GROMACS .gro file of N, CA and C in nm:
model
  366
    1GLN      N    1   0.075  -0.127   0.005
    1GLN     CA    2  -0.006   0.021  -0.020
    1GLN      C    3   0.078   0.127   0.011
    2VAL      N    4   0.053   0.216  -0.078
    2VAL     CA    5   0.141   0.360  -0.095
    2VAL      C    6   0.090   0.423   0.025
    3GLN      N    7   0.192   0.489   0.068
    3GLN     CA    8   0.195   0.590   0.210
    3GLN      C    9   0.264   0.709   0.184
    4LEU      N   10   0.222   0.819   0.211
    4LEU     CA   11   0.277   0.949   0.195
    4LEU      C   12   0.291   1.028   0.343
    5GLN      N   13   0.384   1.081   0.338
    5GLN     CA   14   0.424   1.164   0.461
    5GLN      C   15   0.447   1.305   0.455
    6GLU      N   16   0.389   1.393   0.471
    6GLU     CA   17   0.450   1.545   0.471
    6GLU      C   18   0.544   1.603   0.571
    7SER      N   19   0.636   1.677   0.542
    7SER     CA   20   0.723   1.738   0.641
    7SER      C   21   0.756   1.876   0.622
    8GLY      N   22   0.765   1.926   0.717
    8GLY     CA   23   0.794   2.084   0.671
    8GLY      C   24   0.758   2.176   0.811
    9PRO      N   25   0.785   2.306   0.809
    9PRO     CA   26   0.764   2.378   0.918
    9PRO      C   27   0.604   2.437   0.929
   10GLY      N   28   0.564   2.442   1.050
   10GLY     CA   29   0.427   2.466   1.092
   10GLY      C   30   0.403   2.618   1.063
   11LEU      N   31   0.499   2.686   1.078
   11LEU     CA   32   0.483   2.836   1.091
   11LEU      C   33   0.590   2.911   0.993
   12VAL      N   34   0.527   2.976   0.916
   12VAL     CA   35   0.607   3.091   0.815
   12VAL      C   36   0.574   3.205   0.819
   13LYS      N   37   0.663   3.285   0.791
   13LYS     CA   38   0.639   3.439   0.810
   13LYS      C   39   0.604   3.508   0.664
   14PRO      N   40   0.532   3.596   0.648
   14PRO     CA   41   0.469   3.664   0.524
   14PRO      C   42   0.607   3.689   0.459
   15SER      N   43   0.591   3.682   0.343
   15SER     CA   44   0.705   3.714   0.234
   15SER      C   45   0.800   3.596   0.232
   16GLN      N   46   0.792   3.489   0.316
   16GLN     CA   47   0.901   3.410   0.324
   16GLN      C   48   0.862   3.276   0.204
   17THR      N   49   0.959   3.193   0.185
   17THR     CA   50   0.938   3.075   0.114
   17THR      C   51   0.900   2.949   0.177
   18LEU      N   52   0.789   2.892   0.148
   18LEU     CA   53   0.752   2.759   0.229
   18LEU      C   54   0.787   2.644   0.158
   19SER      N   55   0.846   2.555   0.226
   19SER     CA   56   0.904   2.423   0.153
   19SER      C   57   0.852   2.307   0.233
   20LEU      N   58   0.789   2.231   0.167
   20LEU     CA   59   0.752   2.106   0.215
   20LEU      C   60   0.789   1.989   0.111
   21THR      N   61   0.812   1.872   0.220
   21THR     CA   62   0.835   1.747   0.156
   21THR      C   63   0.759   1.634   0.179
   22CYS      N   64   0.743   1.564   0.052
   22CYS     CA   65   0.654   1.440   0.074
   22CYS      C   66   0.746   1.332   0.044
   23THR      N   67   0.740   1.236   0.157
   23THR     CA   68   0.795   1.106   0.147
   23THR      C   69   0.709   1.003   0.110
   24VAL      N   70   0.761   0.939  -0.004
   24VAL     CA   71   0.659   0.804  -0.065
   24VAL      C   72   0.718   0.686  -0.004
   25SER      N   73   0.627   0.596   0.028
   25SER     CA   74   0.651   0.468   0.064
   25SER      C   75   0.584   0.369   0.006
   26GLY      N   76   0.604   0.248  -0.049
   26GLY     CA   77   0.507   0.134  -0.090
   26GLY      C   78   0.490   0.175  -0.263
   27GLY      N   79   0.559   0.250  -0.299
   27GLY     CA   80   0.538   0.272  -0.458
   27GLY      C   81   0.653   0.381  -0.511
   28SER      N   82   0.676   0.381  -0.609
   28SER     CA   83   0.790   0.441  -0.682
   28SER      C   84   0.753   0.581  -0.747
   29ILE      N   85   0.808   0.700  -0.708
   29ILE     CA   86   0.727   0.820  -0.790
   29ILE      C   87   0.780   0.813  -0.953
   30THR      N   88   0.855   0.727  -0.971
   30THR     CA   89   0.904   0.695  -1.118
   30THR      C   90   0.804   0.602  -1.169
   31ALA      N   91   0.726   0.548  -1.107
   31ALA     CA   92   0.669   0.423  -1.162
   31ALA      C   93   0.571   0.506  -1.275
   32ASN      N   94   0.548   0.427  -1.405
   32ASN     CA   95   0.493   0.461  -1.514
   32ASN      C   96   0.344   0.498  -1.439
   33SER      N   97   0.270   0.592  -1.515
   33SER     CA   98   0.143   0.603  -1.484
   33SER      C   99   0.124   0.680  -1.367
   34ASN      N  100   0.218   0.692  -1.302
   34ASN     CA  101   0.188   0.777  -1.163
   34ASN      C  102   0.225   0.931  -1.174
   35TYR      N  103   0.121   0.986  -1.090
   35TYR     CA  104   0.178   1.116  -1.064
   35TYR      C  105   0.119   1.159  -0.943
   36TRP      N  106   0.195   1.256  -0.884
   36TRP     CA  107   0.171   1.320  -0.745
   36TRP      C  108   0.153   1.452  -0.756
   37LYS      N  109   0.078   1.467  -0.625
   37LYS     CA  110  -0.017   1.621  -0.642
   37LYS      C  111   0.029   1.660  -0.496
   38TRP      N  112   0.024   1.822  -0.476
   38TRP     CA  113   0.017   1.888  -0.377
   38TRP      C  114  -0.128   1.928  -0.349
   39ILE      N  115  -0.192   1.947  -0.264
   39ILE     CA  116  -0.343   1.968  -0.226
   39ILE      C  117  -0.334   2.087  -0.123
   40ARG      N  118  -0.422   2.139  -0.100
   40ARG     CA  119  -0.429   2.238   0.045
   40ARG      C  120  -0.564   2.249   0.053
   41GLN      N  121  -0.608   2.274   0.169
   41GLN     CA  122  -0.747   2.327   0.249
   41GLN      C  123  -0.727   2.434   0.335
   42PRO      N  124  -0.749   2.540   0.308
   42PRO     CA  125  -0.768   2.665   0.394
   42PRO      C  126  -0.903   2.637   0.500
   43PRO      N  127  -0.884   2.713   0.591
   43PRO     CA  128  -0.992   2.713   0.704
   43PRO      C  129  -1.133   2.735   0.627
   44GLY      N  130  -1.230   2.653   0.668
   44GLY     CA  131  -1.369   2.649   0.613
   44GLY      C  132  -1.379   2.666   0.446
   45LYS      N  133  -1.265   2.601   0.383
   45LYS     CA  134  -1.277   2.613   0.235
   45LYS      C  135  -1.291   2.462   0.195
   46GLY      N  136  -1.283   2.437   0.061
   46GLY     CA  137  -1.270   2.328   0.000
   46GLY      C  138  -1.104   2.278  -0.026
   47LEU      N  139  -1.104   2.174  -0.093
   47LEU     CA  140  -0.982   2.121  -0.142
   47LEU      C  141  -0.932   2.209  -0.261
   48GLU      N  142  -0.806   2.251  -0.254
   48GLU     CA  143  -0.755   2.321  -0.385
   48GLU      C  144  -0.643   2.242  -0.430
   49TRP      N  145  -0.656   2.242  -0.586
   49TRP     CA  146  -0.528   2.165  -0.663
   49TRP      C  147  -0.397   2.262  -0.641
   50MET      N  148  -0.300   2.227  -0.627
   50MET     CA  149  -0.172   2.316  -0.621
   50MET      C  150  -0.096   2.296  -0.738
   51GLY      N  151  -0.069   2.177  -0.747
   51GLY     CA  152   0.012   2.130  -0.862
   51GLY      C  153   0.049   1.983  -0.868
   52SER      N  154   0.116   1.934  -1.004
   52SER     CA  155   0.106   1.786  -0.998
   52SER      C  156   0.273   1.778  -1.056
   53ILE      N  157   0.320   1.663  -1.039
   53ILE     CA  158   0.437   1.628  -1.124
   53ILE      C  159   0.431   1.477  -1.148
   54THR      N  160   0.470   1.451  -1.273
   54THR     CA  161   0.428   1.304  -1.341
   54THR      C  162   0.565   1.225  -1.313
   55SER      N  163   0.513   1.103  -1.362
   55SER     CA  164   0.678   1.014  -1.315
   55SER      C  165   0.790   1.036  -1.409
   56SER      N  166   0.764   1.118  -1.520
   56SER     CA  167   0.873   1.141  -1.593
   56SER      C  168   0.941   1.293  -1.520
   57GLY      N  169   0.864   1.350  -1.433
   57GLY     CA  170   0.911   1.464  -1.382
   57GLY      C  171   0.848   1.584  -1.443
   58ARG      N  172   0.741   1.592  -1.521
   58ARG     CA  173   0.696   1.713  -1.588
   58ARG      C  174   0.585   1.770  -1.474
   59THR      N  175   0.608   1.881  -1.470
   59THR     CA  176   0.519   1.981  -1.358
   59THR      C  177   0.393   2.042  -1.420
   60TYR      N  178   0.302   2.050  -1.347
   60TYR     CA  179   0.191   2.159  -1.373
   60TYR      C  180   0.138   2.196  -1.242
   61TYR      N  181   0.098   2.327  -1.284
   61TYR     CA  182   0.057   2.416  -1.140
   61TYR      C  183  -0.091   2.465  -1.179
   62GLY      N  184  -0.157   2.484  -1.065
   62GLY     CA  185  -0.280   2.560  -1.063
   62GLY      C  186  -0.258   2.703  -1.121
   63PRO      N  187  -0.361   2.744  -1.187
   63PRO     CA  188  -0.356   2.870  -1.238
   63PRO      C  189  -0.320   2.990  -1.131
   64SER      N  190  -0.391   2.971  -1.005
   64SER     CA  191  -0.379   3.093  -0.930
   64SER      C  192  -0.222   3.074  -0.852
   65LEU      N  193  -0.170   2.968  -0.876
   65LEU     CA  194  -0.026   2.967  -0.820
   65LEU      C  195   0.105   2.928  -0.876
   66LYS      N  196   0.055   2.972  -1.021
   66LYS     CA  197   0.169   2.917  -1.107
   66LYS      C  198   0.289   3.013  -1.111
   67SER      N  199   0.282   3.099  -1.064
   67SER     CA  200   0.419   3.207  -1.066
   67SER      C  201   0.477   3.186  -0.944
   68ARG      N  202   0.430   3.144  -0.825
   68ARG     CA  203   0.485   3.129  -0.715
   68ARG      C  204   0.522   2.976  -0.666
   69ALA      N  205   0.453   2.899  -0.721
   69ALA     CA  206   0.468   2.744  -0.668
   69ALA      C  207   0.551   2.681  -0.775
   70SER      N  208   0.668   2.567  -0.698
   70SER     CA  209   0.742   2.504  -0.768
   70SER      C  210   0.766   2.356  -0.722
   71ILE      N  211   0.747   2.254  -0.799
   71ILE     CA  212   0.736   2.110  -0.749
   71ILE      C  213   0.878   2.048  -0.803
   72SER      N  214   0.932   1.971  -0.704
   72SER     CA  215   1.072   1.925  -0.769
   72SER      C  216   1.064   1.772  -0.709
   73ARG      N  217   1.171   1.706  -0.726
   73ARG     CA  218   1.151   1.552  -0.680
   73ARG      C  219   1.299   1.539  -0.669
   74ASP      N  220   1.334   1.436  -0.573
   74ASP     CA  221   1.449   1.357  -0.535
   74ASP      C  222   1.434   1.225  -0.568
   75THR      N  223   1.454   1.160  -0.710
   75THR     CA  224   1.437   1.015  -0.700
   75THR      C  225   1.502   0.906  -0.623
   76SER      N  226   1.613   0.946  -0.563
   76SER     CA  227   1.687   0.880  -0.477
   76SER      C  228   1.623   0.858  -0.364
   77LYS      N  229   1.552   0.971  -0.308
   77LYS     CA  230   1.487   0.945  -0.207
   77LYS      C  231   1.340   0.900  -0.200
   78ASN      N  232   1.285   0.884  -0.299
   78ASN     CA  233   1.149   0.890  -0.346
   78ASN      C  234   1.073   0.984  -0.277
   79GLN      N  235   1.129   1.107  -0.313
   79GLN     CA  236   1.029   1.246  -0.246
   79GLN      C  237   1.002   1.360  -0.336
   80PHE      N  238   0.918   1.401  -0.322
   80PHE     CA  239   0.873   1.520  -0.408
   80PHE      C  240   0.856   1.634  -0.316
   81THR      N  241   0.900   1.751  -0.354
   81THR     CA  242   0.897   1.885  -0.292
   81THR      C  243   0.789   2.002  -0.335
   82LEU      N  244   0.766   2.065  -0.262
   82LEU     CA  245   0.674   2.177  -0.288
   82LEU      C  246   0.745   2.305  -0.237
   83GLN      N  247   0.771   2.411  -0.301
   83GLN     CA  248   0.836   2.543  -0.260
   83GLN      C  249   0.717   2.652  -0.307
   84LEU      N  250   0.677   2.739  -0.205
   84LEU     CA  251   0.550   2.834  -0.230
   84LEU      C  252   0.615   2.957  -0.190
   85MET      N  253   0.652   3.046  -0.298
   85MET     CA  254   0.712   3.150  -0.264
   85MET      C  255   0.637   3.296  -0.210
   86SER      N  256   0.710   3.373  -0.159
   86SER     CA  257   0.617   3.502  -0.129
   86SER      C  258   0.487   3.462  -0.065
   87VAL      N  259   0.467   3.414   0.042
   87VAL     CA  260   0.350   3.329   0.103
   87VAL      C  261   0.289   3.464   0.186
   88THR      N  262   0.178   3.459   0.214
   88THR     CA  263   0.062   3.558   0.263
   88THR      C  264  -0.008   3.462   0.365
   89PRO      N  265  -0.087   3.550   0.464
   89PRO     CA  266  -0.185   3.471   0.544
   89PRO      C  267  -0.286   3.389   0.483
   90GLU      N  268  -0.301   3.434   0.337
   90GLU     CA  269  -0.420   3.353   0.276
   90GLU      C  270  -0.356   3.232   0.225
   91ASP      N  271  -0.200   3.201   0.274
   91ASP     CA  272  -0.172   3.070   0.213
   91ASP      C  273  -0.198   2.975   0.350
   92THR      N  274  -0.239   3.007   0.440
   92THR     CA  275  -0.275   2.933   0.582
   92THR      C  276  -0.347   2.823   0.530
   93ALA      N  277  -0.306   2.724   0.553
   93ALA     CA  278  -0.400   2.594   0.485
   93ALA      C  279  -0.342   2.459   0.570
   94VAL      N  280  -0.422   2.361   0.545
   94VAL     CA  281  -0.335   2.229   0.565
   94VAL      C  282  -0.329   2.169   0.429
   95TYR      N  283  -0.200   2.143   0.414
   95TYR     CA  284  -0.129   2.095   0.317
   95TYR      C  285  -0.117   1.959   0.295
   96TYR      N  286  -0.144   1.896   0.204
   96TYR     CA  287  -0.162   1.760   0.179
   96TYR      C  288  -0.061   1.705   0.049
   97CYS      N  289   0.019   1.599   0.058
   97CYS     CA  290   0.063   1.542  -0.084
   97CYS      C  291  -0.016   1.419  -0.107
   98ALA      N  292  -0.018   1.353  -0.217
   98ALA     CA  293  -0.137   1.277  -0.266
   98ALA      C  294  -0.055   1.205  -0.374
   99ARG      N  295  -0.125   1.066  -0.408
   99ARG     CA  296  -0.104   1.014  -0.529
   99ARG      C  297  -0.227   1.016  -0.610
  100GLY      N  298  -0.197   1.109  -0.718
  100GLY     CA  299  -0.337   1.134  -0.821
  100GLY      C  300  -0.393   1.046  -0.862
  101ALA      N  301  -0.525   1.078  -0.905
  101ALA     CA  302  -0.633   0.973  -0.947
  101ALA      C  303  -0.731   1.054  -1.046
  102GLY      N  304  -0.753   1.000  -1.146
  102GLY     CA  305  -0.866   1.077  -1.215
  102GLY      C  306  -0.823   1.224  -1.284
  103GLY      N  307  -0.715   1.227  -1.340
  103GLY     CA  308  -0.664   1.340  -1.380
  103GLY      C  309  -0.556   1.415  -1.310
  104VAL      N  310  -0.486   1.474  -1.388
  104VAL     CA  311  -0.361   1.569  -1.329
  104VAL      C  312  -0.407   1.702  -1.271
  105PHE      N  313  -0.505   1.768  -1.341
  105PHE     CA  314  -0.539   1.890  -1.296
  105PHE      C  315  -0.647   1.912  -1.183
  106ASN      N  316  -0.670   1.837  -1.113
  106ASN     CA  317  -0.762   1.838  -1.003
  106ASN      C  318  -0.713   1.790  -0.853
  107PRO      N  319  -0.784   1.791  -0.778
  107PRO     CA  320  -0.717   1.750  -0.647
  107PRO      C  321  -0.761   1.619  -0.609
  108ASN      N  322  -0.829   1.529  -0.696
  108ASN     CA  323  -0.857   1.374  -0.695
  108ASN      C  324  -0.731   1.299  -0.665
  109TYR      N  325  -0.735   1.213  -0.555
  109TYR     CA  326  -0.645   1.127  -0.540
  109TYR      C  327  -0.675   0.986  -0.486
  110ASP      N  328  -0.578   0.905  -0.490
  110ASP     CA  329  -0.637   0.750  -0.434
  110ASP      C  330  -0.545   0.720  -0.289
  111TYR      N  331  -0.437   0.805  -0.277
  111TYR     CA  332  -0.374   0.790  -0.149
  111TYR      C  333  -0.323   0.926  -0.120
  112ARG      N  334  -0.335   0.987   0.005
  112ARG     CA  335  -0.280   1.068   0.073
  112ARG      C  336  -0.234   1.052   0.198
  113GLY      N  337  -0.143   1.176   0.221
  113GLY     CA  338  -0.092   1.179   0.353
  113GLY      C  339  -0.180   1.231   0.468
  114GLN      N  340  -0.134   1.250   0.575
  114GLN     CA  341  -0.210   1.284   0.671
  114GLN      C  342  -0.243   1.439   0.701
  115GLY      N  343  -0.139   1.499   0.598
  115GLY     CA  344  -0.167   1.644   0.632
  115GLY      C  345  -0.099   1.723   0.723
  116THR      N  346  -0.042   1.828   0.679
  116THR     CA  347   0.060   1.912   0.773
  116THR      C  348   0.001   2.076   0.789
  117GLN      N  349  -0.040   2.122   0.889
  117GLN     CA  350  -0.090   2.251   0.904
  117GLN      C  351   0.015   2.355   0.889
  118VAL      N  352  -0.019   2.458   0.803
  118VAL     CA  353   0.058   2.543   0.776
  118VAL      C  354   0.015   2.647   0.811
  119THR      N  355   0.069   2.773   0.893
  119THR     CA  356   0.018   2.887   0.939
  119THR      C  357   0.127   3.001   0.903
  120VAL      N  358   0.066   3.110   0.803
  120VAL     CA  359   0.166   3.187   0.772
  120VAL      C  360   0.123   3.326   0.867
  121SER      N  361   0.233   3.376   0.931
  121SER     CA  362   0.182   3.452   1.058
  121SER      C  363   0.317   3.552   1.098
  122SER      N  364   0.309   3.675   1.100
  122SER     CA  365   0.451   3.745   1.152
  122SER      C  366   0.451   3.725   1.327
   0.00000   0.00000   0.00000
């Protein structure tokens, strides 16, 4: 069974860069047909798809984040990472990494990490 675990800071100051890492076990991030996502849920709102990285390393980003988000991977560690630049309090959310299902450009998944709370505050 695929398992995912997010790691990163719980508190980030405005204007800083948020960096989160997802460690995957039970499946390879380079396996054909797999793609991996970052999803977030702000307080009181629904899930928001942030971006995806495919098994070949191609990346896609949500239109509202395209200029601030970057997803990369370390295949030797079976990890992928989200960097979000110039954060504001509106980026406060629970952040999830997931294995995508049902398309690259949406928040759908079949396996998901437990999530990590990120608060942007000075």
